[in-house]
CSV table of C-alpha atoms in Angstrom, one decimal:
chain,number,residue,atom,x,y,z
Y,1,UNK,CA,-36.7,73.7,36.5
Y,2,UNK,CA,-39.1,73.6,33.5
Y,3,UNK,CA,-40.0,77.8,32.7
Y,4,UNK,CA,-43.4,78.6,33.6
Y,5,UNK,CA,-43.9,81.3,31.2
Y,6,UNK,CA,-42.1,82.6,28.2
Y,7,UNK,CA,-38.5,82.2,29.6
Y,8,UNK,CA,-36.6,80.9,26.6
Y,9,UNK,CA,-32.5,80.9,27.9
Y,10,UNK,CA,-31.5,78.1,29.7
Y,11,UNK,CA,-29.5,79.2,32.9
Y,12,UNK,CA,-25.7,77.9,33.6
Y,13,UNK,CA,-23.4,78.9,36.8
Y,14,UNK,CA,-20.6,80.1,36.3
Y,15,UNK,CA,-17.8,80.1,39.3
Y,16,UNK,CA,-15.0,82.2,39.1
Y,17,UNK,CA,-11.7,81.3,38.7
Y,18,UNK,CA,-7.6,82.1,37.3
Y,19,UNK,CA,-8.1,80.6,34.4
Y,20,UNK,CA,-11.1,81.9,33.3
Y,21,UNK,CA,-9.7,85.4,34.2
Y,22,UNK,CA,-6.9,85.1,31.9
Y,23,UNK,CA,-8.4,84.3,29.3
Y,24,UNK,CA,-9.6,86.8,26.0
Y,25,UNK,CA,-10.9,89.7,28.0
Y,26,UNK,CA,-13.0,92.7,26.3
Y,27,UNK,CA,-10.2,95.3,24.2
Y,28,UNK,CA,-7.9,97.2,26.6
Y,29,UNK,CA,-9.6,100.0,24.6
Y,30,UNK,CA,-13.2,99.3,25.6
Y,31,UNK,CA,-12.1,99.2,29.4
Y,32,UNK,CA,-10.2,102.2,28.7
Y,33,UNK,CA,-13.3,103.9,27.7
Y,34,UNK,CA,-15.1,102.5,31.3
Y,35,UNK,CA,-14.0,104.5,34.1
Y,36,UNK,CA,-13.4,102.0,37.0
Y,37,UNK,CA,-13.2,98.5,34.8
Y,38,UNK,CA,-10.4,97.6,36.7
Y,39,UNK,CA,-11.5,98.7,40.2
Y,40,UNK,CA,-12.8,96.9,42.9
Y,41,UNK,CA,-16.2,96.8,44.1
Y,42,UNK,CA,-14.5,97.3,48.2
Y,43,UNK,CA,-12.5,100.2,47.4
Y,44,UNK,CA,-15.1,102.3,45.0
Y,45,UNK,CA,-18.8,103.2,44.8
Y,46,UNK,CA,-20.9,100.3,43.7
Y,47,UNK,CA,-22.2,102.5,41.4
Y,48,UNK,CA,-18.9,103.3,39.8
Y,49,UNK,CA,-18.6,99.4,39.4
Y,50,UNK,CA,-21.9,99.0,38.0
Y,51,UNK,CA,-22.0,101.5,35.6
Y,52,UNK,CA,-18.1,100.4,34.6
Y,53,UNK,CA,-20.0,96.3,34.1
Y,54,UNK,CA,-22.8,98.1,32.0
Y,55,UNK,CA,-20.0,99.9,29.8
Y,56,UNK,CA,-18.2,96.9,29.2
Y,57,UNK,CA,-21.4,94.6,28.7
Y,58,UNK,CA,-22.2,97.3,26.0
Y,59,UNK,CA,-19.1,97.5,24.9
Y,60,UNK,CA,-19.2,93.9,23.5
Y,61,UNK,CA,-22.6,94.0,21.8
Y,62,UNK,CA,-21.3,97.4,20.3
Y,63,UNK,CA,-18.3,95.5,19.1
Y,64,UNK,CA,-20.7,93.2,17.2
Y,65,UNK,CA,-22.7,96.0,15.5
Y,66,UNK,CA,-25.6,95.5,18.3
Y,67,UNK,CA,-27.6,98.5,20.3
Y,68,UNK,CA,-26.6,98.9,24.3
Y,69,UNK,CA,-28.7,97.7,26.5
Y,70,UNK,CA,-30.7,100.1,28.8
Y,71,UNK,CA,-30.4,100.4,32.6
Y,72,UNK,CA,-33.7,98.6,34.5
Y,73,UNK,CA,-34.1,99.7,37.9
Y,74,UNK,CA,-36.9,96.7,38.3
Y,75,UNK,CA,-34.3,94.4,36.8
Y,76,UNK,CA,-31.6,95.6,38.8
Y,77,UNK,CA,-33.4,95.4,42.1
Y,78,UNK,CA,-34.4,91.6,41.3
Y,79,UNK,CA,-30.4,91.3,40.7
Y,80,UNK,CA,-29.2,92.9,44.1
Y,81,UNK,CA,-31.3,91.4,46.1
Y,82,UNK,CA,-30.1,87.7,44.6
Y,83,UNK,CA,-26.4,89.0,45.4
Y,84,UNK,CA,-27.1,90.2,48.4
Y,85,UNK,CA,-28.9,86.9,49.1
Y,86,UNK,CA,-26.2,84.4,48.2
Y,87,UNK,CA,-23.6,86.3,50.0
Y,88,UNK,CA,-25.6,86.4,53.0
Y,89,UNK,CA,-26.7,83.0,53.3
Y,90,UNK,CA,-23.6,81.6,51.7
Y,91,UNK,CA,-24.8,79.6,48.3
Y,92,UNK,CA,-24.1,80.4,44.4
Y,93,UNK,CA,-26.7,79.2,42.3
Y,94,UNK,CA,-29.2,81.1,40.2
Y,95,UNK,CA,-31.9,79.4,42.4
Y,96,UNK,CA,-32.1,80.0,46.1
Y,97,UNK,CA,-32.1,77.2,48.6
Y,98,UNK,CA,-36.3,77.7,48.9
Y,99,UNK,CA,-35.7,76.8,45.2
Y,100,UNK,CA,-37.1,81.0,44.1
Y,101,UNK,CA,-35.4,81.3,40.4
Y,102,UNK,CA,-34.9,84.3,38.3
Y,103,UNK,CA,-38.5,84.6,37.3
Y,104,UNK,CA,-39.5,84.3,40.9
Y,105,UNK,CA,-37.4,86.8,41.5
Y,106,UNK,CA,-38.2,88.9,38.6
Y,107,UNK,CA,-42.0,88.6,38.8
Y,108,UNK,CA,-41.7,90.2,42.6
Y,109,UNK,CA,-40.4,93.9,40.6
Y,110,UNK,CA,-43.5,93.7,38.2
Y,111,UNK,CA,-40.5,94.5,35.7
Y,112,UNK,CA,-43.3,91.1,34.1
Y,113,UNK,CA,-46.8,91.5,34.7
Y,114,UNK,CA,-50.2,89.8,33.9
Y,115,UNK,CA,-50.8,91.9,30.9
Y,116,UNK,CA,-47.4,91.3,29.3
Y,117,UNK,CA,-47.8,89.4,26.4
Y,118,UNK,CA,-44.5,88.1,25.6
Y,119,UNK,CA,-41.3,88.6,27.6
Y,120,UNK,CA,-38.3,87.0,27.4
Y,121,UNK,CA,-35.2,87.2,30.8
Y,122,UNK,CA,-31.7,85.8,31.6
Y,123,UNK,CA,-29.5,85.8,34.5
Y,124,UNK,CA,-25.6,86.0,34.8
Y,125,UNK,CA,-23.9,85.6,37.8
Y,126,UNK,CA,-20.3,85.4,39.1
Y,127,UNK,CA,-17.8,86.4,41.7
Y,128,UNK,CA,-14.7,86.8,42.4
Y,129,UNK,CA,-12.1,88.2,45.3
Y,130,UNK,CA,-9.4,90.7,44.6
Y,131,UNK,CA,-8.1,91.6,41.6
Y,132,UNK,CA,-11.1,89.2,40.0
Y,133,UNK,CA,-13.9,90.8,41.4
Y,134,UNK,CA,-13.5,93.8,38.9
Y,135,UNK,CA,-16.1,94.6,36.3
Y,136,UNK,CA,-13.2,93.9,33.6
Y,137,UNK,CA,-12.6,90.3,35.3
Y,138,UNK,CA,-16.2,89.4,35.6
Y,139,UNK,CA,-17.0,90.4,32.5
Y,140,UNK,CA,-14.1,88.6,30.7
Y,141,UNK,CA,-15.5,85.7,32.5
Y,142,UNK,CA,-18.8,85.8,31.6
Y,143,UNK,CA,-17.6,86.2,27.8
Y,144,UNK,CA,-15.3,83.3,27.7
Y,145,UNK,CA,-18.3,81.3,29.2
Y,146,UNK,CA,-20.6,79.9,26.4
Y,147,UNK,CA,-24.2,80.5,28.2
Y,148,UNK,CA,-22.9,84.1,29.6
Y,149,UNK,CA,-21.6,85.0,26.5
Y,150,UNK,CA,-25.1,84.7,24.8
Y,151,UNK,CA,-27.2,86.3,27.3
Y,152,UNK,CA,-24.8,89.1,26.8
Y,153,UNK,CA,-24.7,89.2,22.8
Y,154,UNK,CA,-28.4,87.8,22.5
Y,155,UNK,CA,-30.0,90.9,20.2
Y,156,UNK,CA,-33.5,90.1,21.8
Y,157,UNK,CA,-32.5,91.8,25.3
Y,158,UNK,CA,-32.7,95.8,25.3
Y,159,UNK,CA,-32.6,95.9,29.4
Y,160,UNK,CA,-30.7,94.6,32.1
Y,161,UNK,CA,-30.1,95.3,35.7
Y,162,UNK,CA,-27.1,94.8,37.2
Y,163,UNK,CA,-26.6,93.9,41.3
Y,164,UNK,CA,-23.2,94.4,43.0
Y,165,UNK,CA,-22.9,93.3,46.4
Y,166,UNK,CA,-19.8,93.4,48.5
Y,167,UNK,CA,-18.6,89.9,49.9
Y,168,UNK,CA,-18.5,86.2,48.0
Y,169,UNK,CA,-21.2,83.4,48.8
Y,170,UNK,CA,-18.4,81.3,50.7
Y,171,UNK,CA,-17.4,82.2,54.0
Y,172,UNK,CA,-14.0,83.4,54.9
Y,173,UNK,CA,-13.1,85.0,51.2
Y,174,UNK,CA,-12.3,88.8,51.9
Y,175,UNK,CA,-12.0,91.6,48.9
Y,176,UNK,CA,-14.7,90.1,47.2
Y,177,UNK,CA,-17.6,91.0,45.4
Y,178,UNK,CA,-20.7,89.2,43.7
Y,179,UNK,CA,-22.2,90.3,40.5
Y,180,UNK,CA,-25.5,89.7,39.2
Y,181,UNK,CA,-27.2,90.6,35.4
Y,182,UNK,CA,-30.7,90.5,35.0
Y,183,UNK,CA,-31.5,90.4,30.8
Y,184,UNK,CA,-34.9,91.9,30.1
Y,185,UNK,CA,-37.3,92.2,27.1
Y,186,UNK,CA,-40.8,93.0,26.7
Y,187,UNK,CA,-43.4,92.1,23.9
């Protein structure tokens, strides 16, 4: 779908899988510096998870010599209510099956509004069950993924908002969690 606005990233999926997850993964240093990298999102707080995915996101642009992107609680609830959408009605895409995308999504917070005059947002997503459903798995996945690795290092974003739901958009997967990141900047 053609952006309506100022959207200026192109949107890829990315599914999780083994390989992906052992693949170059952020420093066993940064994750030792984000309490509950390695923990799952169905045995801790989903705060504890979200706040370990924002350390680890900032980790890799501080790794780069770029500023941490800020917490967006308008961002955030555009990305848990997509997670919690896809888990409950069982898809993985960044648009939903009534074909709503990001900015759809986005617009509905006013985190965008009419007298914005430039703006520019992104989406991640992922999941994964088990030991891959951890902020340092998703993460690693999202970096070894061309498309998620820029929305991550792109030094326009200063905000993002991060969604955690408990459960994977397939039926019949247990110990799984799905991850969203909403990338935000304002003119």
């Amino acid at each position: 779908m053609e952006p309506r606005t100022s959207l200026t990233t192109k949107l890829r999926t990315l599914v999780a899988c083994a390989l992906l997850a052992t693949a170059l993964a952020p420093s066993p240093a940064s994750a030792a510096r984000c309490p509950g990298a390695y923990s799952n999102p169905n045995s801790t707080s989903t705060g504890t998870v979200r706040d370990a995915t924002l350390c680890l996101v900032n980790a890799e642009r501080r790794q780069r010599g770029m500023r941490n992107l800020r917490h967006n609680a308008r961002l955030a609830e555009a990305a848990t209510r997509h997670a919690s959408d896809m888990v409950r009605r069982d898809y993985f895409s960044h648009n939903s099956p009534g074909g709503a995308d990001m900015v759809d999504r986005i617009l509905r917070t006013d985190y965008i509004r009419a007298s914005t005059s430039s703006w520019t947002v992104a989406e991640n997503i992922a999941w994964g069950s088990d030991s891959l459903a951890t902020p340092i798995s998703i993460v690693r996945m999202w970096m070894n993924s061309p498309g998620h690795r820029a929305n991550i290092l792109n030094r326009r974003f200063e905000e993002i908002g991060i969604g955690i739901v408990r459960g994977a958009p397939r039926r019949g997967v247990s110990n799984a969690a799905t991850y969203v990141n909403n990338f935000g900047a304002r003119g």
